[in-house]
Rosetta silent file (secondary structure, phi, psi, omega in degrees, C-alpha in Angstrom):
SEQUENCE: MDNLRELLEPIAAWFRSLGIPEPIVHWGHPLMMGIVVFVMGSFVGFAGWRGRIVADKDVAVENLISHRTLAPWMFGFMAAGYTGGLLSLVMQQQPILKSPHFWTGSIVLLLLLVNGALAFFGFGKDKGTLRTVHAYLGSTALCLMFLHAVLGLRLGLAI
SCORE:     score description
SCORE:     0.000 S_00000001
   1 L     0.000  -46.705 -179.608    3.369 -189.622   89.696 S_00000001
   2 H   -63.413  -35.865  179.889    6.482 -187.650   88.838 S_00000001
   3 H   -63.798  -42.730  178.876    6.196 -185.699   92.081 S_00000001
   4 H   -64.368  -45.399  178.751    6.172 -188.862   94.173 S_00000001
   5 H   -61.941  -44.353  179.288    9.125 -190.309   92.258 S_00000001
   6 H   -62.114  -39.150  179.396   11.005 -186.993   92.532 S_00000001
   7 H   -64.293  -40.250 -175.546   10.323 -186.881   96.257 S_00000001
   8 H   -88.644  -17.628 -175.298   11.627 -190.407   96.812 S_00000001
   9 H   -57.253  -44.749  179.172   14.529 -190.381   94.331 S_00000001
  10 H   -60.302  -37.183  178.414   17.125 -188.793   96.690 S_00000001
  11 H   -69.106  -44.674  178.592   16.365 -191.425   99.330 S_00000001
  12 H   -61.928  -39.559  178.736   16.439 -194.218   96.731 S_00000001
  13 H   -62.893  -39.237  177.976   19.746 -192.858   95.379 S_00000001
  14 H   -63.252  -44.728  178.128   21.228 -192.983   98.865 S_00000001
  15 H   -64.292  -39.226  176.495   20.123 -196.607   99.256 S_00000001
  16 H   -59.625  -37.503 -177.852   21.512 -197.421   95.780 S_00000001
  17 H   -66.293  -17.297  179.822   24.860 -195.937   96.868 S_00000001
  18 L   -76.783  -11.790  179.430   25.069 -198.535   99.644 S_00000001
  19 L    71.730   33.397  178.773   25.550 -201.288   97.075 S_00000001
  20 L   -64.660  130.021 -179.571   22.671 -203.426   98.347 S_00000001
  21 L   -57.351  142.495 -176.592   22.571 -206.606   96.265 S_00000001
  22 H   -54.627  -42.132  179.363   19.844 -206.616   93.601 S_00000001
  23 H   -60.816  -30.911  178.649   18.030 -209.711   94.992 S_00000001
  24 H   -73.756  -41.844  177.166   17.593 -207.922   98.319 S_00000001
  25 H   -62.167  -41.809 -175.181   16.323 -204.756   96.630 S_00000001
  26 H   -75.824  -45.017 -172.185   14.010 -206.841   94.455 S_00000001
  27 H  -111.701   -1.878  179.966   12.747 -209.463   96.935 S_00000001
  28 H   -63.403  -47.876  179.247   13.430 -207.913  100.373 S_00000001
  29 H   -60.388  -49.826 -179.576   10.125 -206.063  100.552 S_00000001
  30 H   -61.358  -38.561 -179.607    8.019 -209.072   99.490 S_00000001
  31 H   -65.055  -50.635 -177.698    9.787 -211.390  101.937 S_00000001
  32 H   -65.459  -42.663 -178.813    9.475 -209.069  104.935 S_00000001
  33 H   -72.100  -31.146  174.598    5.924 -208.028  104.147 S_00000001
  34 H   -59.176  -41.298  177.614    4.929 -211.626  103.484 S_00000001
  35 H   -63.376  -46.606 -179.143    5.941 -212.412  107.042 S_00000001
  36 H   -61.365  -47.394 -175.946    3.979 -209.440  108.380 S_00000001
  37 H   -68.394  -53.712 -171.427    0.869 -210.239  106.332 S_00000001
  38 H   -77.965  -35.279 -178.909    0.737 -214.013  106.628 S_00000001
  39 H   -89.953  -62.309 -175.152    2.099 -214.487  110.149 S_00000001
  40 H   -68.971  -46.745 -179.539    1.321 -211.331  112.054 S_00000001
  41 H   -60.077  -44.886  178.885   -1.804 -210.349  110.093 S_00000001
  42 H   -62.660  -42.698  179.863   -3.305 -213.810  110.361 S_00000001
  43 H   -64.996  -44.254 -179.441   -2.583 -213.967  114.092 S_00000001
  44 H   -61.537  -45.608  178.359   -4.026 -210.496  114.746 S_00000001
  45 H   -63.490  -44.430  179.610   -7.185 -211.347  112.796 S_00000001
  46 H   -61.914  -45.678 -178.808   -7.515 -214.760  114.429 S_00000001
  47 H   -64.417  -39.468  179.085   -7.032 -213.336  117.927 S_00000001
  48 H   -63.343  -47.479  179.580   -9.572 -210.582  117.301 S_00000001
  49 H   -67.848  -39.570  179.791  -12.242 -212.980  116.070 S_00000001
  50 H   -63.615  -37.696  176.533  -11.463 -215.554  118.744 S_00000001
  51 H   -63.552  -27.571  179.446  -11.835 -212.841  121.362 S_00000001
  52 H   -82.561  -35.371 -166.988  -15.302 -212.085  119.984 S_00000001
  53 H  -111.649  -15.167 -177.251  -16.690 -215.605  119.590 S_00000001
  54 L   -70.493  143.721 -176.441  -15.049 -217.955  122.085 S_00000001
  55 L   -77.101  -35.294 -178.428  -17.279 -218.997  124.982 S_00000001
  56 L   -72.177  115.334 -175.818  -14.564 -219.111  127.668 S_00000001
  57 H   -59.120  -40.628 -179.763  -14.320 -215.566  129.058 S_00000001
  58 H   -65.306  -41.467  178.045  -10.659 -215.922  130.111 S_00000001
  59 H   -65.690  -40.535  179.004   -9.625 -217.167  126.654 S_00000001
  60 H   -61.327  -47.392 -179.505  -11.618 -214.341  125.055 S_00000001
  61 H   -62.900  -43.787  178.605   -9.918 -211.701  127.198 S_00000001
  62 H   -58.576  -43.768  179.508   -6.469 -213.195  126.524 S_00000001
  63 H   -67.821  -40.366  179.191   -7.110 -213.098  122.759 S_00000001
  64 H   -66.463  -35.706  176.108   -8.454 -209.549  122.835 S_00000001
  65 H   -65.584  -43.330  177.157   -5.385 -208.419  124.773 S_00000001
  66 H   -61.148  -44.629  179.389   -3.136 -210.091  122.181 S_00000001
  67 H   -60.265  -49.032 -177.762   -5.130 -208.459  119.382 S_00000001
  68 H   -64.743  -32.536 -179.447   -5.014 -205.045  121.026 S_00000001
  69 H   -77.001  -43.930 -173.121   -1.274 -205.351  121.691 S_00000001
  70 H   -86.874  -27.426 -176.672   -0.160 -206.616  118.278 S_00000001
  71 H   -58.133  -44.800  177.781   -2.507 -204.765  115.900 S_00000001
  72 H   -63.874  -36.141  176.864   -0.747 -201.377  116.297 S_00000001
  73 H   -64.354  -41.826  178.340    2.630 -203.062  115.759 S_00000001
  74 H   -60.435  -45.751  178.878    1.280 -204.746  112.638 S_00000001
  75 H   -59.974  -43.422  178.939    0.053 -201.401  111.325 S_00000001
  76 H   -60.777  -45.344  177.726    3.459 -199.843  112.041 S_00000001
  77 H   -63.593  -38.681 -179.665    5.291 -202.634  110.224 S_00000001
  78 H   -68.683  -39.350  177.711    2.879 -202.371  107.308 S_00000001
  79 H   -64.949  -42.299  176.964    3.334 -198.588  107.067 S_00000001
  80 H   -64.926  -41.266  178.769    7.111 -199.020  107.142 S_00000001
  81 H   -65.935  -34.994  176.144    6.861 -201.825  104.582 S_00000001
  82 H   -59.881  -47.732  178.255    4.682 -199.652  102.366 S_00000001
  83 H   -62.020  -43.168  177.964    7.411 -197.023  102.370 S_00000001
  84 H   -62.509  -38.107  177.937   10.030 -199.689  101.707 S_00000001
  85 H   -65.162  -41.757  176.633    8.016 -201.024   98.784 S_00000001
  86 H   -61.691  -45.741  179.541    7.781 -197.557   97.249 S_00000001
  87 H   -63.791  -38.085  177.922   11.524 -197.068   97.658 S_00000001
  88 H   -60.782  -43.545  178.192   12.194 -200.489   96.166 S_00000001
  89 H   -63.270  -42.717  179.418   10.197 -199.557   93.069 S_00000001
  90 H   -66.062  -41.768  178.658   12.023 -196.231   92.742 S_00000001
  91 H   -60.661  -34.284 -179.272   15.402 -197.952   93.243 S_00000001
  92 L   -90.702    4.949  179.064   14.501 -200.383   90.458 S_00000001
  93 L    54.586   46.795  178.333   13.246 -197.479   88.313 S_00000001
  94 L  -106.647  152.429  176.589    9.771 -198.968   88.044 S_00000001
  95 L   -66.252  149.294 -177.939    6.493 -197.025   87.794 S_00000001
  96 L   -98.634  -57.495 -169.479    4.665 -196.565   91.073 S_00000001
  97 L   -77.336   -8.600 -177.963    1.073 -195.561   90.428 S_00000001
  98 L   -84.156  -10.222 -173.451    0.445 -197.936   87.505 S_00000001
  99 L   -93.693  132.301  173.120    0.540 -201.057   89.624 S_00000001
 100 H   -62.677  -24.539  177.150   -2.556 -202.625   91.224 S_00000001
 101 H   -62.774  -41.795  176.705   -0.138 -203.718   93.962 S_00000001
 102 H   -60.608  -45.837 -175.355    0.423 -200.052   94.866 S_00000001
 103 H   -70.070  -39.343  177.770   -3.322 -199.374   94.999 S_00000001
 104 H   -66.762  -38.012  177.003   -4.206 -202.439   97.084 S_00000001
 105 H   -62.907  -40.642  178.857   -1.420 -201.548   99.524 S_00000001
 106 H   -64.389  -43.430 -179.788   -2.727 -197.995   99.781 S_00000001
 107 H   -66.269  -41.289  177.857   -6.286 -199.199  100.391 S_00000001
 108 H   -58.631  -47.982 -179.666   -5.130 -201.719  103.018 S_00000001
 109 H   -61.816  -39.808  178.273   -3.296 -199.009  104.943 S_00000001
 110 H   -64.121  -45.590  178.124   -6.317 -196.717  104.759 S_00000001
 111 H   -60.758  -42.758  179.903   -8.657 -199.480  105.986 S_00000001
 112 H   -67.596  -35.031  177.441   -6.288 -200.315  108.844 S_00000001
 113 H   -64.962  -46.147  177.438   -5.968 -196.649  109.765 S_00000001
 114 H   -61.991  -43.593 -178.627   -9.756 -196.248  109.933 S_00000001
 115 H   -64.769  -41.079  177.343  -10.042 -199.498  111.865 S_00000001
 116 H   -65.038  -38.193  178.126   -7.353 -198.456  114.311 S_00000001
 117 H   -63.987  -40.676  176.313   -9.050 -195.090  114.818 S_00000001
 118 H   -55.929  -47.694 -178.452  -12.325 -196.857  115.635 S_00000001
 119 H   -69.832  -42.791 -176.865  -10.576 -198.878  118.321 S_00000001
 120 H   -60.247  -39.078 -178.925   -8.396 -196.016  119.581 S_00000001
 121 L   -88.794   15.529  171.276  -11.396 -193.788  120.193 S_00000001
 122 L    74.385   20.470  175.673  -13.190 -196.545  122.100 S_00000001
 123 L    66.040   14.659  175.372  -15.791 -197.407  119.473 S_00000001
 124 L    64.880 -156.949 -177.166  -17.891 -194.347  120.349 S_00000001
 125 L   -80.668  -30.951 -178.215  -21.261 -194.615  122.067 S_00000001
 126 L   -97.176   71.003 -173.775  -22.537 -197.550  120.009 S_00000001
 127 H   -58.072  -41.129 -177.490  -19.847 -200.014  121.032 S_00000001
 128 H   -62.480  -49.838 -178.951  -21.620 -203.126  119.758 S_00000001
 129 H   -66.318  -46.124 -177.957  -22.220 -201.889  116.234 S_00000001
 130 H   -69.142  -30.632  173.834  -18.833 -200.235  115.869 S_00000001
 131 H   -65.569  -37.934  177.402  -17.053 -203.313  117.234 S_00000001
 132 H   -67.185  -43.730  175.595  -18.833 -205.345  114.557 S_00000001
 133 H   -58.132  -44.262  178.946  -17.826 -202.807  111.897 S_00000001
 134 H   -57.999  -45.483 -178.328  -14.264 -203.027  113.267 S_00000001
 135 H   -63.334  -45.890 -177.877  -14.264 -206.829  113.003 S_00000001
 136 H   -75.557  -34.208  176.018  -15.542 -206.913  109.437 S_00000001
 137 H   -65.800  -41.917  176.346  -13.429 -203.982  108.280 S_00000001
 138 H   -63.605  -40.218  177.863  -10.340 -205.690  109.697 S_00000001
 139 H   -65.813  -38.350  176.647  -11.297 -208.954  108.000 S_00000001
 140 H   -63.013  -44.550  177.982  -11.784 -207.110  104.722 S_00000001
 141 H   -60.377  -42.028 -179.717   -8.338 -205.531  105.116 S_00000001
 142 H   -64.492  -42.862  176.727   -6.818 -208.957  105.827 S_00000001
 143 H   -62.821  -41.226  177.821   -8.437 -210.474  102.716 S_00000001
 144 H   -65.409  -32.949  175.873   -7.216 -207.522  100.678 S_00000001
 145 H   -61.152  -39.737  179.113   -3.725 -208.089  102.129 S_00000001
 146 H   -66.316  -42.247  174.690   -3.759 -211.597  100.691 S_00000001
 147 H   -61.851  -42.169  178.151   -4.804 -210.245   97.268 S_00000001
 148 H   -57.447  -41.686  178.937   -2.104 -207.595   97.663 S_00000001
 149 H   -64.455  -41.873  178.400    0.470 -210.341   98.236 S_00000001
 150 H   -63.085  -44.782  178.710   -0.613 -212.176   95.094 S_00000001
 151 H   -64.861  -35.153  178.153   -0.406 -208.973   93.067 S_00000001
 152 H   -67.427  -41.845  177.605    3.006 -208.251   94.609 S_00000001
 153 H   -62.559  -42.593  177.436    4.328 -211.691   93.681 S_00000001
 154 H   -60.837  -42.855  178.337    3.054 -211.146   90.152 S_00000001
 155 H   -64.076  -45.959 -179.392    4.775 -207.742   90.053 S_00000001
 156 H   -60.681  -37.679  179.336    8.026 -209.154   91.425 S_00000001
 157 H   -74.385  -22.878 -178.605    8.105 -211.878   88.803 S_00000001
 158 H   -83.844  -22.932 -178.995    7.381 -209.332   86.040 S_00000001
 159 L  -106.741    0.000    0.000   10.270 -206.980   86.827 S_00000001
């Protein structure tokens, strides 16, 4: 824990030196990540499932293209937001590893990384099974994102 804080402290100190108003330091991460999770995450999940289950082939292809295009961007925003959340905690001199919010965020990123790797490598030889694993793993990550948001709101109100 101390190593992570020590690693991030110089960066957090630089951000503190900018004089960023406390409400932005405190609520900036939750606001931005809320948008990513609830808007982008919901759309990516919806498009992926719609691409799997809709009967109209053209609509299915359109949704799968949207899913395939936006999912990597969502992961990138979430990874950046994860880093921003860690820095926000260090800037506010709060513990990092003691929070369930930290752990759910870490698990979400890991699930999304595994899910992205499945898709990136073309689902291997057993495309049907691995596509199903991909769909359910992504849905699990999305549900965990919602829990993560609740835990984050609870954390934000506590500090």
